[in-house]
Amino acid sequence: MRPHENEPSDPGPDLSPLNVGRDILDWILRDGRWIADPSALMSEYGTRLVGAGVDLARMASAMPTLHSERRGFGRYWYPDGRVKDTVFQWDNVDQYRASPYFTAHETGEWVEIRPMQANESLYPIEEDLRQEGITHYICVPIFLSQGMPAGMTYSTTNPEGFSAEAIRVLRTVEPGVAVIMDQRAKQLMLDDLLRIYVGREPHDRILQGEVRRGDVMRMQSAILFADMTGFTRLTQSMTAEETAALLNAYYDCVVPSVEFNDGEVLKYIGDGVLAVFRCDDEKSTAAAVEHALQAASDIIESVGTRETAGDTGLPPFDIRVGLHVGEVAYGNVGSGARLDFTVIGSAVNLASRITDLAGTLNRQVILSSEFADQVPASSETESLGAFPLKGFDTPCPVYGLSD
């Protein structure tokens, strides 16, 4: 008898759709979830599906987010390696309601479209699919743990559409895709919410673990404090909705000007806006002062442009800006599990106080002496005198910009 004659031969790898799908599912949950770049993750996922016999012409994902300027975003993948991003705005609800995604989310079932065979289009997207030569389109609903809807779509140009084996692979990997999308959505929502509500610098520090009460970080900055003139008088007879609209119009004059000049808005305090222009190794105090000064000029111009445009839906308003330079501190303050990542320090208080003084002196922009000392020669300043400020022991000299 020859050696091993009765031993079974090696059958080779199990390439059944179920097993191949399980291999991809295992990769998603073990290795795929560690791929930080979402485009790279989607590209690898698409490549593995094609390698498993899924004849893809295009694959797309759609994910919600909690963002003030968009309601979600999508990503398209093509077999040639292209990955294209898209954003879903808040005003495209009608487009969503007319899409297969809406039906899939309402029913909880896959929506399959064969555009070339349809006698009548149920969705506006079908004409685009025909133009692209898509023969079979599948929309897969995915629900995140918060109940928010997401989804995937798979398209092929194969004349026969997706094979039964390909659909079995997609069914097998569906739970893993849902887990990854849920994980990524939570990360994105946390990132967006922190940036929206606390700003870029606090966002970074909170995610780095600075969440204990009393944690403080100091930095040298040019400080800009903006305030609407006569806000209480303007809004005393307004509804809450009208007041919010007025504040938003005011913020639209301030915030873009700050951010365009490399500053960061740290706090909205009623009608007050606190912003900093950080000094660090890459930007000197003089450069930060110059950026803050330019931001103040842009704010005043923006307010003036709004008034010239005659926005009749809201009352006209004026603005005061105080500029100072000094040390500010980010700190976690509060009690128990309810903390606020806020800005503290004498320099912040001084910026607020001289902004109040601007109204008394009938000035739109007022500078502390520390700030005025750093103003570039191209901008002339003039002394306005020294004035007592609440909370400060000695009168503080202030300056204005010469006409």
Short mmCIF file of C-alpha atoms in Angstrom, two decimals, residues 56-221:
data_model
loop_
_atom_site.label_atom_id
_atom_site.label_comp_id
_atom_site.label_asym_id
_atom_site.label_seq_id
_atom_site.Cartn_x
_atom_site.Cartn_y
_atom_site.Cartn_z
CA LEU A 56 -19.87 46.01 -8.87
CA ALA A 57 -20.02 49.03 -11.16
CA ARG A 58 -20.52 51.39 -8.22
CA MET A 59 -21.05 51.31 -4.48
CA ALA A 60 -22.26 54.15 -2.25
CA SER A 61 -22.84 54.86 1.42
CA ALA A 62 -25.07 57.43 3.10
CA MET A 63 -24.67 58.42 6.73
CA PRO A 64 -26.43 61.01 8.93
CA THR A 65 -24.60 63.43 11.17
CA LEU A 66 -25.39 66.09 13.75
CA HIS A 67 -24.09 69.22 12.09
CA SER A 68 -25.49 72.73 11.83
CA GLU A 69 -24.75 73.03 8.10
CA ARG A 70 -25.44 69.53 6.74
CA ARG A 71 -27.76 66.65 7.56
CA GLY A 72 -25.48 63.91 6.28
CA PHE A 73 -22.89 62.88 3.75
CA GLY A 74 -22.29 60.17 1.19
CA ARG A 75 -19.35 58.42 -0.40
CA TYR A 76 -19.18 56.75 -3.83
CA TRP A 77 -16.68 54.03 -4.74
CA TYR A 78 -15.83 52.78 -8.25
CA PRO A 79 -13.83 49.67 -9.23
CA ASP A 80 -11.09 51.81 -10.80
CA GLY A 81 -10.25 53.10 -7.30
CA ARG A 82 -12.05 56.43 -7.39
CA VAL A 83 -13.79 57.53 -4.21
CA LYS A 84 -16.01 60.61 -4.34
CA ASP A 85 -17.59 62.40 -1.40
CA THR A 86 -20.89 64.26 -1.38
CA VAL A 87 -22.79 66.29 1.23
CA PHE A 88 -26.52 66.17 1.95
CA GLN A 89 -27.76 69.64 2.87
CA TRP A 90 -30.63 70.38 5.22
CA ASP A 91 -32.75 71.67 2.34
CA ASN A 92 -32.73 68.43 0.30
CA VAL A 93 -35.43 66.61 2.28
CA ASP A 94 -37.68 66.43 -0.80
CA GLN A 95 -34.90 64.74 -2.74
CA TYR A 96 -34.51 62.16 0.03
CA ARG A 97 -38.26 61.47 0.15
CA ALA A 98 -38.23 60.75 -3.59
CA SER A 99 -35.32 58.31 -3.31
CA PRO A 100 -35.08 54.54 -2.76
CA TYR A 101 -33.44 55.29 0.60
CA PHE A 102 -36.71 56.68 1.92
CA THR A 103 -38.66 53.57 0.89
CA ALA A 104 -35.97 51.32 2.36
CA HIS A 105 -36.04 53.20 5.66
CA GLU A 106 -39.84 53.20 5.81
CA THR A 107 -40.15 49.48 5.11
CA GLY A 108 -36.90 48.23 6.62
CA GLU A 109 -36.42 46.12 3.48
CA TRP A 110 -33.95 46.15 0.60
CA VAL A 111 -35.13 48.10 -2.44
CA GLU A 112 -34.10 46.53 -5.75
CA ILE A 113 -34.43 48.37 -9.06
CA ARG A 114 -33.81 46.99 -12.54
CA PRO A 115 -33.83 50.25 -14.55
CA MET A 116 -33.52 48.62 -17.97
CA GLN A 117 -36.57 46.43 -17.38
CA ALA A 118 -38.85 48.97 -15.73
CA ASN A 119 -41.81 50.16 -17.77
CA GLU A 120 -42.46 53.01 -15.37
CA SER A 121 -39.99 54.79 -13.11
CA LEU A 122 -40.82 54.86 -9.40
CA TYR A 123 -37.87 57.09 -8.52
CA PRO A 124 -36.25 60.05 -10.30
CA ILE A 125 -32.85 58.36 -9.93
CA GLU A 126 -33.84 55.63 -12.37
CA GLU A 127 -33.21 57.76 -15.45
CA ASP A 128 -29.69 58.52 -14.21
CA LEU A 129 -29.12 54.81 -13.63
CA ARG A 130 -30.17 54.03 -17.21
CA GLN A 131 -27.80 56.68 -18.53
CA GLU A 132 -24.98 55.00 -16.59
CA GLY A 133 -25.91 51.57 -17.93
CA ILE A 134 -26.90 50.23 -14.50
CA THR A 135 -28.95 47.04 -14.83
CA HIS A 136 -29.48 46.21 -11.15
CA TYR A 137 -29.47 48.60 -8.18
CA ILE A 138 -29.84 47.55 -4.54
CA CYS A 139 -30.50 49.96 -1.67
CA VAL A 140 -29.83 48.46 1.77
CA PRO A 141 -31.31 50.26 4.80
CA ILE A 142 -29.10 50.46 7.89
CA PHE A 143 -30.28 51.79 11.23
CA LEU A 144 -27.76 53.16 13.70
CA SER A 145 -28.03 52.49 17.42
CA GLN A 146 -29.58 55.94 17.98
CA GLY A 147 -32.32 54.98 15.50
CA MET A 148 -30.95 57.32 12.83
CA PRO A 149 -31.16 55.95 9.26
CA ALA A 150 -28.14 55.23 7.08
CA GLY A 151 -27.62 52.95 4.11
CA MET A 152 -25.58 51.39 1.32
CA THR A 153 -26.28 51.00 -2.38
CA TYR A 154 -24.75 48.49 -4.79
CA SER A 155 -24.98 48.80 -8.59
CA THR A 156 -23.95 46.59 -11.49
CA THR A 157 -23.89 46.84 -15.28
CA ASN A 158 -23.94 43.08 -15.75
CA PRO A 159 -26.77 42.29 -18.22
CA GLU A 160 -28.07 39.59 -15.85
CA GLY A 161 -27.87 41.82 -12.79
CA PHE A 162 -26.38 40.63 -9.52
CA SER A 163 -26.16 36.86 -9.28
CA ALA A 164 -27.84 34.94 -6.47
CA GLU A 165 -24.36 34.19 -5.10
CA ALA A 166 -23.45 37.89 -5.06
CA ILE A 167 -26.64 38.80 -3.22
CA ARG A 168 -25.92 36.07 -0.67
CA VAL A 169 -22.48 37.63 -0.06
CA LEU A 170 -24.07 41.07 0.44
CA ARG A 171 -26.63 39.60 2.84
CA THR A 172 -23.87 37.92 4.83
CA VAL A 173 -21.72 41.05 5.24
CA GLU A 174 -24.66 43.38 5.98
CA PRO A 175 -24.44 43.12 9.82
CA GLY A 176 -20.72 43.96 9.78
CA VAL A 177 -21.29 46.99 7.56
CA ALA A 178 -23.96 48.18 9.98
CA VAL A 179 -21.58 47.84 12.94
CA ILE A 180 -18.84 49.83 11.18
CA MET A 181 -21.23 52.57 10.04
CA ASP A 182 -22.63 52.85 13.56
CA GLN A 183 -19.11 53.17 14.98
CA ARG A 184 -18.06 55.79 12.43
CA ALA A 185 -21.29 57.76 12.82
CA LYS A 186 -20.80 58.03 16.57
CA GLN A 187 -17.22 59.22 16.11
CA LEU A 188 -18.30 61.78 13.54
CA MET A 189 -21.21 63.05 15.62
CA LEU A 190 -19.01 63.46 18.69
CA ASP A 191 -16.43 65.32 16.63
CA ASP A 192 -19.01 67.59 14.99
CA LEU A 193 -20.91 68.35 18.20
CA LEU A 194 -17.79 69.28 20.14
CA ARG A 195 -16.57 71.55 17.34
CA ILE A 196 -19.98 73.21 17.07
CA TYR A 197 -20.55 73.81 20.77
CA VAL A 198 -17.11 74.35 22.30
CA GLY A 199 -14.85 75.35 19.38
CA ARG A 200 -11.76 73.87 17.77
CA GLU A 201 -9.20 74.20 20.57
CA PRO A 202 -11.44 72.94 23.42
CA HIS A 203 -12.64 70.15 21.11
CA ASP A 204 -9.10 68.91 20.61
CA ARG A 205 -8.28 69.05 24.31
CA ILE A 206 -11.46 67.33 25.44
CA LEU A 207 -10.82 64.45 23.03
CA GLN A 208 -7.25 64.26 24.36
CA GLY A 209 -8.69 63.52 27.80
CA GLU A 210 -8.79 66.90 29.53
CA VAL A 211 -12.14 66.32 31.22
CA ARG A 212 -11.27 66.69 34.90
CA ARG A 213 -12.48 69.69 36.84
CA GLY A 214 -9.66 72.17 37.35
CA ASP A 215 -7.62 71.18 34.28
CA VAL A 216 -6.25 74.47 32.90
CA MET A 217 -4.22 75.34 29.81
CA ARG A 218 -2.72 78.81 29.40
CA MET A 219 -1.96 80.59 26.14
CA GLN A 220 -0.99 84.04 24.96
CA SER A 221 -3.54 85.54 22.59
#
